[in-house]
GROMACS .gro file of C-alpha atoms in nm:
model
  333
    1MET     CA    1  -0.088   6.233   4.878
    2GLN     CA    2  -0.444   6.229   4.749
    3THR     CA    3  -0.314   6.294   4.398
    4ILE     CA    4  -0.072   6.000   4.426
    5SER     CA    5  -0.347   5.779   4.564
    6ARG     CA    6  -0.581   5.868   4.280
    7SER     CA    7  -0.305   5.801   4.027
    8LEU     CA    8  -0.237   5.459   4.178
    9GLU     CA    9  -0.608   5.378   4.171
   10SER     CA   10  -0.627   5.482   3.806
   11LEU     CA   11  -0.322   5.271   3.722
   12ALA     CA   12  -0.472   4.974   3.903
   13ALA     CA   13  -0.795   5.015   3.709
   14ILE     CA   14  -0.604   5.021   3.380
   15VAL     CA   15  -0.413   4.707   3.479
   16VAL     CA   16  -0.741   4.531   3.563
   17VAL     CA   17  -0.884   4.626   3.224
   18PHE     CA   18  -0.577   4.489   3.045
   19VAL     CA   19  -0.579   4.168   3.252
   20VAL     CA   20  -0.949   4.108   3.179
   21ALA     CA   21  -0.893   4.176   2.809
   22PHE     CA   22  -0.592   3.941   2.803
   23LEU     CA   23  -0.776   3.663   2.979
   24GLY     CA   24  -1.069   3.707   2.745
   25HIS     CA   25  -0.835   3.676   2.447
   26GLN     CA   26  -0.675   3.363   2.595
   27ALA     CA   27  -1.017   3.207   2.649
   28ALA     CA   28  -1.107   3.283   2.289
   29VAL     CA   29  -0.785   3.113   2.174
   30ALA     CA   30  -0.845   2.811   2.400
   31GLN     CA   31  -1.206   2.777   2.285
   32PRO     CA   32  -1.214   2.817   1.905
   33ASP     CA   33  -1.525   2.962   1.750
   34ALA     CA   34  -1.691   2.660   1.596
   35ARG     CA   35  -1.894   2.887   1.368
   36ALA     CA   36  -1.574   2.996   1.191
   37TRP     CA   37  -1.432   2.643   1.171
   38PRO     CA   38  -1.263   2.544   0.948
   39ALA     CA   39  -1.075   2.865   0.872
   40ARG     CA   40  -0.758   2.688   0.754
   41PRO     CA   41  -0.651   2.341   0.632
   42VAL     CA   42  -0.730   2.038   0.849
   43THR     CA   43  -0.485   1.749   0.896
   44MET     CA   44  -0.616   1.390   0.900
   45ILE     CA   45  -0.354   1.154   1.040
   46VAL     CA   46  -0.361   0.798   0.907
   47PRO     CA   47  -0.155   0.575   1.141
   48PHE     CA   48  -0.056   0.340   0.857
   49ALA     CA   49   0.141   0.364   0.534
   50ALA     CA   50   0.018   0.521   0.210
   51GLY     CA   51  -0.164   0.276  -0.015
   52THR     CA   52  -0.316   0.072   0.267
   53THR     CA   53  -0.693   0.031   0.297
   54SER     CA   54  -0.688   0.286   0.581
   55ASP     CA   55  -0.517   0.536   0.353
   56ILE     CA   56  -0.763   0.477   0.068
   57VAL     CA   57  -1.062   0.517   0.300
   58ALA     CA   58  -0.916   0.832   0.456
   59ARG     CA   59  -0.848   0.997   0.120
   60GLY     CA   60  -1.203   0.943  -0.001
   61LEU     CA   61  -1.349   1.087   0.318
   62ALA     CA   62  -1.098   1.375   0.325
   63GLN     CA   63  -1.186   1.482  -0.028
   64TYR     CA   64  -1.556   1.489   0.057
   65ILE     CA   65  -1.498   1.698   0.371
   66THR     CA   66  -1.278   1.931   0.165
   67ASP     CA   67  -1.553   1.980  -0.092
   68THR     CA   68  -1.823   2.016   0.172
   69LEU     CA   69  -1.658   2.245   0.427
   70GLY     CA   70  -1.441   2.448   0.193
   71GLN     CA   71  -1.095   2.390   0.342
   72PRO     CA   72  -0.836   2.130   0.237
   73VAL     CA   73  -0.812   1.814   0.449
   74VAL     CA   74  -0.450   1.699   0.421
   75ILE     CA   75  -0.356   1.333   0.478
   76ASP     CA   76  -0.054   1.272   0.703
   77ASN     CA   77   0.062   0.907   0.706
   78ARG     CA   78   0.236   0.822   1.034
   79GLY     CA   79   0.275   0.446   1.059
   80GLY     CA   80   0.439   0.235   1.328
   81ALA     CA   81   0.370   0.039   1.646
   82GLY     CA   82   0.041  -0.101   1.519
   83GLY     CA   83  -0.099   0.247   1.462
   84ASN     CA   84   0.002   0.381   1.803
   85ILE     CA   85   0.248   0.643   1.676
   86GLY     CA   86  -0.005   0.828   1.464
   87ALA     CA   87  -0.280   0.789   1.721
   88ALA     CA   88  -0.058   0.929   1.998
   89ALA     CA   89   0.013   1.238   1.784
   90VAL     CA   90  -0.360   1.310   1.760
   91ALA     CA   91  -0.418   1.244   2.131
   92ARG     CA   92  -0.159   1.517   2.208
   93ALA     CA   93  -0.284   1.761   1.942
   94PRO     CA   94  -0.470   2.089   2.016
   95GLN     CA   95  -0.841   2.045   2.076
   96ASP     CA   96  -0.938   2.279   1.793
   97GLY     CA   97  -1.069   2.050   1.518
   98TYR     CA   98  -0.764   2.091   1.296
   99THR     CA   99  -0.612   1.748   1.369
  100LEU     CA  100  -0.817   1.432   1.311
  101LEU     CA  101  -0.746   1.058   1.321
  102LEU     CA  102  -0.869   0.791   1.081
  103ALA     CA  103  -0.829   0.499   1.320
  104THR     CA  104  -0.873   0.126   1.282
  105THR     CA  105  -0.970  -0.141   1.536
  106GLY     CA  106  -0.616  -0.153   1.682
  107PRO     CA  107  -0.543   0.205   1.787
  108ALA     CA  108  -0.911   0.277   1.854
  109ALA     CA  109  -0.972  -0.026   2.077
  110THR     CA  110  -0.765  -0.345   2.092
  111ASN     CA  111  -0.411  -0.205   2.113
  112LYS     CA  112  -0.476  -0.090   2.469
  113LEU     CA  113  -0.530  -0.456   2.557
  114MET     CA  114  -0.192  -0.566   2.418
  115TYR     CA  115   0.062  -0.284   2.442
  116GLN     CA  116   0.204  -0.236   2.791
  117ASN     CA  117   0.325   0.123   2.744
  118ILE     CA  118   0.065   0.265   2.509
  119PRO     CA  119   0.081   0.647   2.544
  120PHE     CA  120  -0.294   0.708   2.518
  121ASP     CA  121  -0.630   0.560   2.610
  122PRO     CA  122  -0.865   0.555   2.309
  123GLU     CA  123  -1.173   0.573   2.530
  124LYS     CA  124  -1.047   0.878   2.721
  125ASP     CA  125  -0.816   1.068   2.487
  126PHE     CA  126  -1.031   1.084   2.174
  127ALA     CA  127  -1.363   1.244   2.091
  128PRO     CA  128  -1.565   1.002   1.872
  129ILE     CA  129  -1.697   1.152   1.548
  130ALA     CA  130  -1.833   0.869   1.333
  131LEU     CA  131  -1.790   0.500   1.257
  132VAL     CA  132  -1.687   0.505   0.891
  133GLY     CA  133  -1.703   0.141   0.785
  134LYS     CA  134  -1.639  -0.225   0.856
  135SER     CA  135  -1.426  -0.473   0.661
  136PRO     CA  136  -1.497  -0.834   0.761
  137ILE     CA  137  -1.218  -1.083   0.810
  138LEU     CA  138  -1.203  -1.332   0.523
  139MET     CA  139  -1.119  -1.694   0.604
  140THR     CA  140  -0.931  -1.859   0.319
  141ALA     CA  141  -0.752  -2.187   0.238
  142ARG     CA  142  -0.505  -2.331  -0.012
  143ALA     CA  143  -0.669  -2.443  -0.334
  144ASP     CA  144  -0.621  -2.817  -0.273
  145ALA     CA  145  -0.732  -2.816   0.091
  146PRO     CA  146  -0.961  -3.111   0.181
  147PHE     CA  147  -1.239  -2.867   0.277
  148SER     CA  148  -1.416  -2.585   0.091
  149THR     CA  149  -1.633  -2.422   0.357
  150LEU     CA  150  -1.585  -2.311   0.716
  151LYS     CA  151  -1.818  -2.587   0.833
  152GLU     CA  152  -1.605  -2.850   0.654
  153PHE     CA  153  -1.287  -2.691   0.790
  154ILE     CA  154  -1.414  -2.711   1.148
  155ALA     CA  155  -1.511  -3.078   1.100
  156TYR     CA  156  -1.174  -3.164   0.942
  157THR     CA  157  -0.974  -2.982   1.210
  158GLY     CA  158  -1.179  -3.143   1.483
  159ALA     CA  159  -1.086  -3.484   1.343
  160HIS     CA  160  -0.721  -3.384   1.282
  161PRO     CA  161  -0.621  -3.149   1.568
  162ASP     CA  162  -0.297  -2.951   1.527
  163SER     CA  163  -0.248  -3.088   1.174
  164LEU     CA  164  -0.300  -2.754   0.995
  165ASN     CA  165  -0.117  -2.419   1.001
  166GLY     CA  166  -0.282  -2.081   0.967
  167GLY     CA  167  -0.115  -1.764   0.838
  168PHE     CA  168  -0.184  -1.430   1.006
  169PRO     CA  169  -0.060  -1.075   0.932
  170GLY     CA  170   0.136  -1.024   1.252
  171ASN     CA  171   0.100  -1.101   1.620
  172GLY     CA  172  -0.194  -0.917   1.773
  173THR     CA  173  -0.360  -0.821   1.444
  174LEU     CA  174  -0.732  -0.880   1.407
  175GLY     CA  175  -0.661  -1.175   1.178
  176HIS     CA  176  -0.458  -1.332   1.459
  177VAL     CA  177  -0.714  -1.274   1.735
  178THR     CA  178  -0.991  -1.394   1.500
  179GLY     CA  179  -0.804  -1.724   1.474
  180VAL     CA  180  -0.794  -1.744   1.853
  181LEU     CA  181  -1.165  -1.663   1.871
  182LEU     CA  182  -1.245  -1.933   1.613
  183GLN     CA  183  -1.052  -2.199   1.805
  184ASN     CA  184  -1.225  -2.106   2.129
  185THR     CA  185  -1.570  -2.090   1.970
  186ALA     CA  186  -1.548  -2.407   1.759
  187GLY     CA  187  -1.332  -2.608   2.000
  188ILE     CA  188  -1.059  -2.679   1.745
  189LYS     CA  189  -0.681  -2.642   1.731
  190PHE     CA  190  -0.442  -2.538   1.454
  191GLY     CA  191  -0.097  -2.382   1.435
  192TYR     CA  192   0.003  -2.020   1.374
  193VAL     CA  193   0.252  -1.871   1.131
  194GLN     CA  194   0.304  -1.495   1.169
  195TYR     CA  195   0.377  -1.275   0.867
  196ARG     CA  196   0.459  -0.909   0.813
  197GLY     CA  197   0.172  -0.852   0.573
  198SER     CA  198  -0.092  -0.999   0.346
  199ALA     CA  199   0.122  -1.042   0.032
  200ALA     CA  200   0.351  -1.301   0.191
  201ILE     CA  201   0.053  -1.494   0.329
  202ILE     CA  202  -0.111  -1.512  -0.013
  203THR     CA  203   0.216  -1.629  -0.170
  204ASP     CA  204   0.243  -1.913   0.082
  205LEU     CA  205  -0.123  -2.008   0.040
  206ILE     CA  206  -0.075  -2.032  -0.337
  207GLY     CA  207   0.250  -2.223  -0.281
  208LYS     CA  208   0.070  -2.458  -0.037
  209ASN     CA  209   0.314  -2.382   0.242
  210ILE     CA  210   0.028  -2.303   0.481
  211ASP     CA  211  -0.326  -2.436   0.494
  212ILE     CA  212  -0.549  -2.143   0.589
  213ALA     CA  213  -0.538  -1.767   0.649
  214MET     CA  214  -0.753  -1.507   0.822
  215ASP     CA  215  -0.705  -1.147   0.720
  216SER     CA  216  -0.888  -0.835   0.601
  217MET     CA  217  -1.068  -0.905   0.279
  218ALA     CA  218  -0.955  -0.675  -0.004
  219ALA     CA  219  -0.608  -0.819  -0.079
  220TYR     CA  220  -0.736  -1.177  -0.116
  221VAL     CA  221  -1.025  -1.130  -0.356
  222PRO     CA  222  -0.834  -1.150  -0.689
  223THR     CA  223  -0.669  -1.481  -0.594
  224VAL     CA  224  -1.001  -1.621  -0.472
  225GLN     CA  225  -1.175  -1.517  -0.795
  226SER     CA  226  -0.895  -1.672  -1.002
  227GLY     CA  227  -0.923  -2.003  -0.814
  228GLN     CA  228  -0.568  -1.988  -0.675
  229ILE     CA  229  -0.703  -2.006  -0.319
  230LYS     CA  230  -1.041  -2.084  -0.161
  231ALA     CA  231  -1.266  -1.858   0.045
  232LEU     CA  232  -1.418  -2.051   0.336
  233ALA     CA  233  -1.631  -1.782   0.497
  234ILE     CA  234  -1.673  -1.413   0.564
  235ALA     CA  235  -1.671  -1.314   0.931
  236GLY     CA  236  -1.925  -1.039   0.877
  237ALA     CA  237  -2.293  -0.978   0.923
  238GLN     CA  238  -2.372  -1.030   0.554
  239ARG     CA  239  -2.232  -1.175   0.232
  240TRP     CA  240  -2.033  -0.961  -0.008
  241SER     CA  241  -2.153  -0.883  -0.360
  242LYS     CA  242  -1.820  -0.974  -0.523
  243LEU     CA  243  -1.809  -1.317  -0.352
  244PRO     CA  244  -2.183  -1.392  -0.342
  245ASN     CA  245  -2.143  -1.768  -0.293
  246VAL     CA  246  -1.918  -1.737   0.013
  247MET     CA  247  -2.125  -1.781   0.327
  248THR     CA  248  -2.087  -1.583   0.646
  249ALA     CA  249  -1.952  -1.749   0.959
  250SER     CA  250  -2.300  -1.733   1.110
  251GLU     CA  251  -2.444  -1.920   0.811
  252SER     CA  252  -2.165  -2.175   0.852
  253GLY     CA  253  -2.274  -2.292   1.196
  254LEU     CA  254  -2.128  -2.020   1.422
  255PRO     CA  255  -2.424  -1.794   1.506
  256GLY     CA  256  -2.319  -1.439   1.590
  257PHE     CA  257  -1.953  -1.495   1.499
  258GLU     CA  258  -1.827  -1.164   1.364
  259ALA     CA  259  -1.480  -1.016   1.330
  260THR     CA  260  -1.434  -0.697   1.133
  261VAL     CA  261  -1.159  -0.445   1.084
  262TRP     CA  262  -1.339  -0.116   1.134
  263TYR     CA  263  -1.251   0.243   1.058
  264ALA     CA  264  -1.345   0.540   1.274
  265LEU     CA  265  -1.300   0.917   1.257
  266LEU     CA  266  -1.176   1.062   1.587
  267ALA     CA  267  -1.053   1.396   1.724
  268PRO     CA  268  -0.861   1.490   2.039
  269ALA     CA  269  -1.079   1.473   2.350
  270GLY     CA  270  -1.216   1.817   2.433
  271THR     CA  271  -1.274   1.923   2.072
  272PRO     CA  272  -1.583   2.152   2.072
  273ALA     CA  273  -1.911   1.969   2.024
  274ASP     CA  274  -2.017   2.198   1.738
  275ILE     CA  275  -1.707   2.100   1.539
  276ILE     CA  276  -1.769   1.732   1.612
  277ALA     CA  277  -2.127   1.778   1.488
  278LYS     CA  278  -2.010   1.937   1.160
  279LEU     CA  279  -1.767   1.653   1.097
  280ASN     CA  280  -2.025   1.391   1.188
  281ALA     CA  281  -2.275   1.539   0.944
  282ALA     CA  282  -2.013   1.546   0.667
  283ALA     CA  283  -1.906   1.187   0.734
  284ASN     CA  284  -2.262   1.056   0.732
  285ALA     CA  285  -2.342   1.242   0.410
  286TYR     CA  286  -2.031   1.096   0.247
  287LEU     CA  287  -2.120   0.741   0.350
  288LYS     CA  288  -2.460   0.779   0.181
  289SER     CA  289  -2.306   0.899  -0.145
  290ASP     CA  290  -2.277   0.676  -0.452
  291LYS     CA  291  -1.904   0.744  -0.464
  292ALA     CA  292  -1.849   0.608  -0.113
  293LYS     CA  293  -2.074   0.308  -0.172
  294SER     CA  294  -1.883   0.217  -0.489
  295LEU     CA  295  -1.542   0.257  -0.323
  296PHE     CA  296  -1.641   0.057  -0.018
  297ASP     CA  297  -1.789  -0.223  -0.225
  298ASP     CA  298  -1.463  -0.250  -0.419
  299LEU     CA  299  -1.276  -0.276  -0.087
  300GLY     CA  300  -1.514  -0.533   0.059
  301MET     CA  301  -1.630  -0.284   0.319
  302GLN     CA  302  -1.970  -0.196   0.458
  303PRO     CA  303  -2.043   0.177   0.515
  304ALA     CA  304  -2.142   0.250   0.874
  305GLY     CA  305  -2.222   0.600   1.002
  306GLY     CA  306  -2.426   0.704   1.305
  307THR     CA  307  -2.380   0.948   1.591
  308PRO     CA  308  -2.068   1.015   1.800
  309GLN     CA  309  -2.244   0.839   2.088
  310ASP     CA  310  -2.301   0.534   1.868
  311LEU     CA  311  -1.926   0.521   1.798
  312LYS     CA  312  -1.840   0.566   2.165
  313GLU     CA  313  -2.059   0.271   2.262
  314PHE     CA  314  -1.927   0.060   1.974
  315MET     CA  315  -1.563   0.121   2.073
  316ALA     CA  316  -1.639   0.021   2.431
  317SER     CA  317  -1.817  -0.295   2.313
  318GLU     CA  318  -1.519  -0.395   2.098
  319VAL     CA  319  -1.281  -0.359   2.394
  320GLN     CA  320  -1.515  -0.572   2.602
  321LYS     CA  321  -1.551  -0.833   2.324
  322TRP     CA  322  -1.181  -0.883   2.253
  323SER     CA  323  -1.039  -0.839   2.604
  324PRO     CA  324  -1.091  -1.200   2.724
  325ILE     CA  325  -0.972  -1.340   2.388
  326ILE     CA  326  -0.648  -1.140   2.393
  327LYS     CA  327  -0.590  -1.211   2.762
  328ALA     CA  328  -0.643  -1.586   2.716
  329ALA     CA  329  -0.399  -1.590   2.423
  330ASN     CA  330  -0.144  -1.394   2.631
  331ILE     CA  331  -0.084  -1.144   2.350
  332SER     CA  332   0.139  -0.872   2.493
  333PHE     CA  333   0.399  -0.625   2.369
   0.00000   0.00000   0.00000
């Protein structure tokens, strides 16, 4: 009996050793060694189609991270539902630093205010890495409009309420909610025409089928420079080098008025802090490079940067800023 007892004790000890070793292995798998990261290619999901500004920004950043950290960063375009499809894929991804999101204002902040069944919460399900850049909304008008600045537009619309129509790139886009914010701030009224994208808006501005438009800047610059449409104001903190004579909204009599499409690098919540720190350092270094500055200037963007905490606070402030505007306009999907 003693022999059997000793054998059972020995077997139990062996089992304990194996269990401890197994659990230790599982813990190592669950908590990747940040010192070895990245040991294989990283995927950066862009929740919009190839060729969009988001895609262009992501590819520039991805190439820099590839060169800096020594592993390929592969772009995966997953568009749909205002960016929610791609963002949801990252929210569900392993927390190991191998799946990232290049988000815009919508999936990173304002979509949660409009979509009833959004499958993630950007403030809870993502780990902020860095604010990449901001692209101010550009306010434009048809070439023969009886106003040439935002100040003149506000005065004209105040004297002729509901006489003008504005084009916007889809219900709930930042161009749309900027129009709502402008009406509320300036106390004016004008109509809305929703489009599927910028190209159709520009065509109707040139064709004089609509009076004004508010949209992200890059697509409109060639037609402004050619005189086919007018630029009334930039809804950013500063003027842009390629349209130096176009005033900001603040300079046009709306102090503090700012509406920008912004781009942020995010990871699944729970991604190790050391990995977040490596990515943050790479992003900030990229944004200081001449290559990034040149690309962003061509796109009408302003490089940002900062700490993960800076981005976290910025995202929260954007939700707080746009929440009453979206609620008042009853924008819901």
